Amino acid sequence: HPTPLVEVGSVLLSRPGPRFALRGCRHLHKAVILIVKHDASGGELGVFLNRPTQRAVNLGGAELTVWYGGPCKGIDHDGPDVWATCFHTRSDLAEQGRPAIVQGLYSISAAEAANHVSMGR
């Protein structure tokens, strides 16, 4: 549904142009970002849908590509608040109390995802 508000499930599209380079935000140039968390204090958490990295991780025997995203700390931030989550489409594996991001798309902690994969779910 069209809305001028940023909310969970919103997809943000940045326009091409020099304004991001001038502000030190090159990672936002032509970015497509899915907002996965939004709170009243103005904090957003998102994943770049068009920014896969060169890295992969092994979760329970499955090799998964790492994508840029997380709290708005910058693309190279490596602080203690590094964010790791997995997205899936199985409502039976949705964590209790965590609503869908958009209809049919859920997030789960990386540790929980590794557990499900190793158990063959």
XYZ file of N, CA, C and O in Angstrom:
484
model
N 0.845 -1.178 0.000
C 0.000 0.000 0.000
C 0.890 1.241 0.000
O 1.875 1.278 0.736
N 0.584 2.219 -0.786
C 1.392 3.453 -0.810
C 1.242 4.228 0.507
O 0.151 4.336 1.041
N 2.361 4.715 1.025
C 2.339 5.505 2.254
C 3.586 6.383 2.313
O 4.647 5.960 1.873
N 3.471 7.578 2.857
C 4.661 8.423 3.019
C 5.457 8.064 4.282
O 6.506 8.622 4.534
N 4.952 7.113 5.083
C 5.592 6.740 6.341
C 6.565 5.585 6.146
O 6.343 4.702 5.332
N 7.621 5.584 6.934
C 8.526 4.434 6.975
C 7.968 3.484 8.023
O 7.729 3.868 9.163
N 7.735 2.239 7.623
C 7.204 1.239 8.526
C 7.801 -0.111 8.181
O 8.407 -0.270 7.113
N 7.673 -1.080 9.069
C 8.158 -2.425 8.802
C 7.527 -2.926 7.508
O 6.330 -2.794 7.303
N 8.361 -3.457 6.629
C 7.888 -3.939 5.335
C 8.034 -2.926 4.228
O 7.865 -3.262 3.057
N 8.363 -1.678 4.567
C 8.584 -0.662 3.530
C 9.839 -1.003 2.738
O 10.812 -1.527 3.284
N 9.804 -0.707 1.458
C 10.987 -0.825 0.611
C 11.380 0.583 0.218
O 10.587 1.321 -0.361
N 12.605 0.973 0.581
C 13.106 2.303 0.275
C 14.008 2.229 -0.953
O 14.879 1.362 -1.040
N 13.791 3.126 -1.880
C 14.597 3.204 -3.101
C 15.314 4.536 -3.116
O 14.681 5.584 -3.021
N 16.633 4.516 -3.239
C 17.358 5.784 -3.321
C 17.578 6.127 -4.792
O 17.763 5.255 -5.633
N 17.528 7.391 -5.060
C 17.739 7.867 -6.421
C 19.232 7.988 -6.694
O 19.999 8.353 -5.808
N 19.633 7.706 -7.930
C 21.048 7.901 -8.254
C 21.404 9.383 -8.200
O 20.544 10.240 -8.396
N 22.643 9.667 -7.912
C 23.092 11.052 -7.872
C 24.253 11.224 -6.923
O 24.579 10.319 -6.159
N 24.878 12.380 -6.924
C 26.088 12.612 -6.133
C 25.846 12.921 -4.657
O 26.778 12.941 -3.877
N 24.596 13.136 -4.228
C 24.356 13.604 -2.863
C 24.854 12.635 -1.796
O 25.295 13.038 -0.745
N 24.821 11.322 -2.043
C 25.274 10.367 -1.038
C 26.795 10.372 -0.919
O 27.338 10.257 0.161
N 27.499 10.494 -2.032
C 28.965 10.530 -2.001
C 29.446 11.760 -1.246
O 30.417 11.695 -0.490
N 28.761 12.867 -1.422
C 29.157 14.101 -0.751
C 28.968 14.020 0.752
O 29.647 14.677 1.514
N 28.028 13.207 1.207
C 27.741 13.070 2.645
C 28.443 11.867 3.270
O 28.185 11.525 4.411
N 29.304 11.204 2.514
C 30.004 10.036 3.046
C 29.126 8.805 3.171
O 29.397 7.914 3.962
N 28.054 8.737 2.395
C 27.105 7.612 2.465
C 27.046 6.887 1.127
O 25.966 6.633 0.595
N 28.201 6.531 0.595
C 28.237 5.887 -0.729
C 27.437 4.591 -0.767
O 26.946 4.198 -1.813
N 27.328 3.917 0.366
C 26.593 2.654 0.405
C 25.094 2.844 0.120
O 24.402 1.880 -0.175
N 24.598 4.079 0.180
C 23.181 4.332 -0.103
C 22.913 4.630 -1.577
O 21.754 4.686 -1.995
N 23.968 4.776 -2.387
C 23.801 5.074 -3.808
C 23.048 3.931 -4.492
O 23.466 2.777 -4.458
N 21.916 4.226 -5.087
C 21.061 3.262 -5.793
C 20.659 2.078 -4.907
O 20.481 0.964 -5.374
N 20.501 2.309 -3.626
C 20.165 1.239 -2.687
C 18.681 0.893 -2.725
O 17.825 1.757 -2.922
N 18.393 -0.382 -2.522
C 17.037 -0.890 -2.342
C 17.042 -1.543 -0.964
O 17.721 -2.540 -0.744
N 16.314 -0.945 -0.021
C 16.389 -1.363 1.387
C 15.014 -1.804 1.883
O 14.039 -1.065 1.768
N 14.956 -3.003 2.453
C 13.745 -3.502 3.099
C 13.837 -3.179 4.581
O 14.793 -3.588 5.253
N 12.873 -2.431 5.101
C 12.839 -2.096 6.527
C 12.260 -3.294 7.280
O 11.138 -3.710 7.026
N 13.061 -3.852 8.208
C 12.625 -5.022 8.962
C 12.303 -4.709 10.411
O 11.714 -5.526 11.115
N 12.700 -3.512 10.867
C 12.359 -3.093 12.226
C 12.261 -1.574 12.241
O 13.053 -0.886 11.612
N 11.274 -1.076 12.940
C 11.085 0.370 13.081
C 10.468 0.603 14.447
O 9.527 -0.073 14.831
N 11.040 1.538 15.199
C 10.444 1.826 16.500
C 10.126 3.306 16.628
O 10.567 4.124 15.830
N 9.357 3.629 17.628
C 8.842 4.988 17.806
C 9.941 6.022 17.996
O 9.752 7.193 17.702
N 11.115 5.602 18.478
C 12.206 6.556 18.692
C 12.927 6.904 17.398
O 13.878 7.674 17.404
N 12.476 6.325 16.284
C 13.081 6.651 14.996
C 14.180 5.713 14.575
O 14.870 5.955 13.591
N 14.360 4.610 15.282
C 15.392 3.647 14.909
C 14.898 2.691 13.847
O 13.809 2.143 13.962
N 15.689 2.547 12.796
C 15.335 1.621 11.737
C 16.402 0.548 11.609
O 17.565 0.763 11.910
N 15.973 -0.595 11.127
C 16.856 -1.706 10.840
C 16.429 -2.223 9.482
O 15.237 -2.447 9.246
N 17.374 -2.367 8.571
C 17.008 -2.804 7.238
C 18.086 -3.647 6.602
O 19.200 -3.760 7.109
N 17.731 -4.241 5.484
C 18.677 -5.043 4.720
C 18.672 -4.524 3.283
O 17.626 -4.191 2.732
N 19.876 -4.411 2.726
C 20.010 -3.981 1.336
C 19.662 -5.170 0.451
O 20.353 -6.183 0.461
N 18.610 -5.045 -0.318
C 18.190 -6.140 -1.182
C 19.088 -6.283 -2.404
O 19.109 -7.326 -3.041
N 19.814 -5.242 -2.732
C 20.691 -5.289 -3.910
C 22.164 -5.163 -3.537
O 22.970 -4.682 -4.322
N 22.565 -5.620 -2.343
C 23.955 -5.517 -1.909
C 24.473 -6.823 -1.291
O 24.791 -6.878 -0.103
N 24.614 -7.891 -2.065
C 25.247 -9.085 -1.492
C 26.733 -8.809 -1.265
O 27.319 -7.977 -1.944
N 27.318 -9.467 -0.302
C 28.753 -9.320 -0.051
C 29.489 -10.480 -0.724
O 28.873 -11.382 -1.302
N 30.796 -10.487 -0.600
C 31.621 -11.588 -1.093
C 31.711 -12.714 -0.064
O 32.279 -13.756 -0.333
N 31.138 -12.480 1.115
C 31.245 -13.458 2.202
C 30.067 -14.419 2.223
O 28.969 -14.090 1.800
N 30.341 -15.596 2.735
C 29.301 -16.590 2.972
C 29.534 -17.162 4.370
O 30.654 -17.136 4.886
N 28.481 -17.636 4.982
C 28.588 -18.273 6.291
C 27.966 -19.658 6.215
O 27.090 -19.908 5.397
N 28.430 -20.536 7.071
C 27.877 -21.872 7.141
C 26.967 -21.927 8.356
O 27.421 -21.748 9.487
N 25.692 -22.152 8.113
C 24.717 -22.280 9.204
C 24.138 -23.686 9.167
O 23.353 -24.009 8.281
N 24.566 -24.511 10.078
C 24.025 -25.863 10.166
C 24.271 -26.704 8.937
O 23.490 -27.578 8.616
N 25.333 -26.416 8.200
C 25.654 -27.175 6.998
C 25.207 -26.507 5.709
O 25.483 -27.002 4.624
N 24.519 -25.395 5.792
C 24.079 -24.662 4.594
C 24.957 -23.430 4.401
O 25.166 -22.665 5.341
N 25.494 -23.240 3.196
C 26.279 -22.049 2.870
C 25.321 -20.939 2.447
O 24.557 -21.103 1.498
N 25.358 -19.821 3.163
C 24.458 -18.702 2.880
C 25.256 -17.441 2.603
O 26.233 -17.153 3.303
N 24.830 -16.680 1.606
C 25.472 -15.416 1.280
C 25.123 -14.377 2.330
O 23.985 -14.305 2.787
N 26.085 -13.553 2.709
C 25.876 -12.462 3.650
C 25.521 -11.212 2.858
O 26.174 -10.894 1.866
N 24.484 -10.521 3.284
C 24.039 -9.293 2.635
C 24.283 -8.131 3.591
O 24.241 -8.301 4.808
N 24.521 -6.948 3.043
C 24.676 -5.763 3.874
C 23.338 -5.381 4.471
O 22.292 -5.566 3.859
N 23.394 -4.824 5.661
C 22.189 -4.343 6.320
C 22.434 -4.239 7.809
O 23.540 -4.452 8.284
N 21.394 -3.910 8.525
C 21.488 -3.802 9.971
C 21.154 -2.408 10.440
O 20.545 -1.624 9.726
N 21.570 -2.093 11.664
C 21.312 -0.748 12.178
C 22.126 0.264 11.376
O 23.162 -0.073 10.810
N 21.660 1.450 11.307
C 22.308 2.471 10.480
C 23.592 2.968 11.150
O 23.630 4.045 11.722
N 24.622 2.154 11.095
C 25.914 2.490 11.679
C 26.977 2.654 10.601
O 28.099 2.994 10.891
N 26.661 2.334 9.373
C 27.638 2.392 8.288
C 27.997 0.994 7.825
O 27.952 0.028 8.581
N 28.380 0.902 6.586
C 28.584 -0.386 5.943
C 29.782 -1.157 6.495
O 29.827 -2.377 6.451
N 30.782 -0.463 7.056
C 31.978 -1.128 7.560
C 32.016 -1.225 9.082
O 33.027 -1.604 9.658
N 30.921 -0.894 9.741
C 30.868 -0.932 11.204
C 31.032 -2.369 11.691
O 30.373 -3.275 11.225
N 31.931 -2.583 12.634
C 32.173 -3.918 13.162
C 32.035 -3.959 14.675
O 32.653 -4.773 15.333
N 31.239 -3.080 15.211
C 31.097 -2.978 16.655
C 30.391 -4.168 17.262
O 30.014 -5.109 16.583
N 30.179 -4.127 18.579
C 29.559 -5.240 19.285
C 28.093 -5.451 18.915
O 27.528 -6.477 19.241
N 27.500 -4.500 18.212
C 26.097 -4.643 17.846
C 25.925 -5.154 16.416
O 24.947 -4.864 15.760
N 26.891 -5.941 15.941
C 26.764 -6.537 14.615
C 25.487 -7.365 14.607
O 25.208 -8.129 15.527
N 24.723 -7.213 13.564
C 23.392 -7.786 13.464
C 23.419 -9.016 12.577
O 23.946 -8.964 11.471
N 22.899 -10.130 13.026
C 22.838 -11.347 12.215
C 21.442 -11.926 12.337
O 20.974 -12.232 13.435
N 20.786 -12.058 11.209
C 19.456 -12.652 11.173
C 19.285 -13.361 9.846
O 20.023 -13.116 8.899
N 18.346 -14.239 9.772
C 18.028 -14.944 8.528
C 16.561 -14.695 8.211
O 15.724 -14.610 9.107
N 16.266 -14.605 6.932
C 14.887 -14.434 6.488
C 14.386 -15.753 5.931
O 15.143 -16.515 5.327
N 13.120 -16.032 6.149
C 12.524 -17.280 5.651
C 11.047 -17.065 5.377
O 10.482 -16.020 5.708
N 10.437 -18.073 4.766
C 9.024 -17.974 4.380
C 8.146 -19.021 5.059
O 6.996 -19.190 4.682
N 8.665 -19.682 6.075
C 7.910 -20.748 6.745
C 7.266 -20.238 8.033
O 7.935 -20.024 9.032
N 5.957 -20.101 8.006
C 5.249 -19.608 9.186
C 5.380 -20.566 10.368
O 5.348 -20.134 11.516
N 5.569 -21.868 10.100
C 5.713 -22.835 11.200
C 7.036 -22.671 11.945
O 7.187 -23.174 13.056
N 8.002 -21.944 11.361
C 9.279 -21.701 12.035
C 9.393 -20.285 12.589
O 10.429 -19.904 13.116
N 8.326 -19.515 12.464
C 8.353 -18.133 12.970
C 8.505 -18.150 14.487
O 7.873 -18.958 15.171
N 9.357 -17.273 14.987
C 9.573 -17.198 16.434
C 8.346 -16.604 17.110
O 7.723 -15.683 16.587
N 8.021 -17.125 18.288
C 6.874 -16.645 19.051
C 6.998 -15.149 19.316
O 8.056 -14.668 19.705
N 5.937 -14.425 19.089
C 5.905 -13.002 19.385
C 6.563 -12.124 18.336
O 6.579 -10.916 18.478
N 7.128 -12.717 17.294
C 7.763 -11.925 16.244
C 6.861 -11.968 15.010
O 6.749 -12.997 14.359
N 6.218 -10.855 14.677
C 5.299 -10.851 13.538
C 6.050 -10.929 12.213
O 7.258 -10.697 12.141
N 5.317 -11.240 11.165
C 5.890 -11.251 9.817
C 6.351 -9.841 9.447
O 5.741 -8.852 9.858
N 7.433 -9.754 8.684
C 7.912 -8.460 8.201
C 6.922 -7.929 7.167
O 6.485 -6.787 7.236
N 6.601 -8.747 6.225
C 5.503 -8.549 5.280
C 4.837 -9.915 5.172
O 5.394 -10.914 5.624
N 3.691 -9.985 4.578
C 2.974 -11.253 4.508
C 3.864 -12.343 3.916
O 4.374 -12.216 2.808
N 4.096 -13.397 4.704
C 4.866 -14.541 4.244
C 6.376 -14.427 4.377
O 7.098 -15.321 3.964
N 6.894 -13.350 4.964
C 8.337 -13.190 5.159
C 8.621 -12.972 6.638
O 8.092 -12.043 7.242
N 9.457 -13.839 7.200
C 9.768 -13.810 8.622
C 11.277 -13.703 8.819
O 12.052 -14.037 7.932
N 11.680 -13.249 10.003
C 13.101 -13.263 10.347
C 13.286 -14.158 11.561
O 12.374 -14.378 12.353
N 14.501 -14.692 11.661
C 14.838 -15.592 12.754
C 16.312 -15.363 13.087
O 17.090 -14.965 12.210
N 16.692 -15.572 14.312
C 18.098 -15.378 14.684
C 18.970 -16.371 13.916
O 18.532 -17.466 13.545
N 20.217 -15.975 13.678
C 21.141 -16.847 12.956
C 21.346 -18.159 13.706
O 21.413 -19.232 13.099
N 21.414 -18.102 15.028
C 21.602 -19.315 15.823
C 20.407 -20.251 15.680
O 20.572 -21.478 15.523
N 19.215 -19.705 15.715
C 18.005 -20.527 15.568
C 17.911 -21.108 14.153
O 17.518 -22.248 13.962
N 18.300 -20.317 13.155
C 18.294 -20.814 11.771
C 19.262 -21.981 11.631
O 18.937 -22.999 10.998
N 20.457 -21.863 12.212
C 21.440 -22.960 12.150
C 20.880 -24.219 12.802
O 21.066 -25.328 12.291
N 20.176 -24.060 13.913
C 19.558 -25.198 14.594
C 18.535 -25.882 13.689
O 18.521 -27.096 13.565
N 17.663 -25.091 13.049
C 16.654 -25.683 12.144
C 17.295 -26.398 10.975
O 16.868 -27.505 10.604
N 18.331 -25.796 10.370
C 18.993 -26.406 9.222
C 19.664 -27.718 9.625
O 19.531 -28.738 8.949
N 20.367 -27.706 10.756
C 21.065 -28.924 11.194
C 20.090 -30.058 11.539
O 20.437 -31.220 11.456
N 18.843 -29.680 11.903
C 17.838 -30.689 12.214
C 17.012 -31.085 10.985
O 16.059 -31.845 11.078
N 17.372 -30.520 9.829
C 16.700 -30.887 8.581
C 15.367 -30.204 8.356
O 14.562 -30.646 7.544
N 15.118 -29.129 9.070
C 13.848 -28.415 8.880
C 14.080 -27.349 7.846
O 13.499 -26.520 7.484
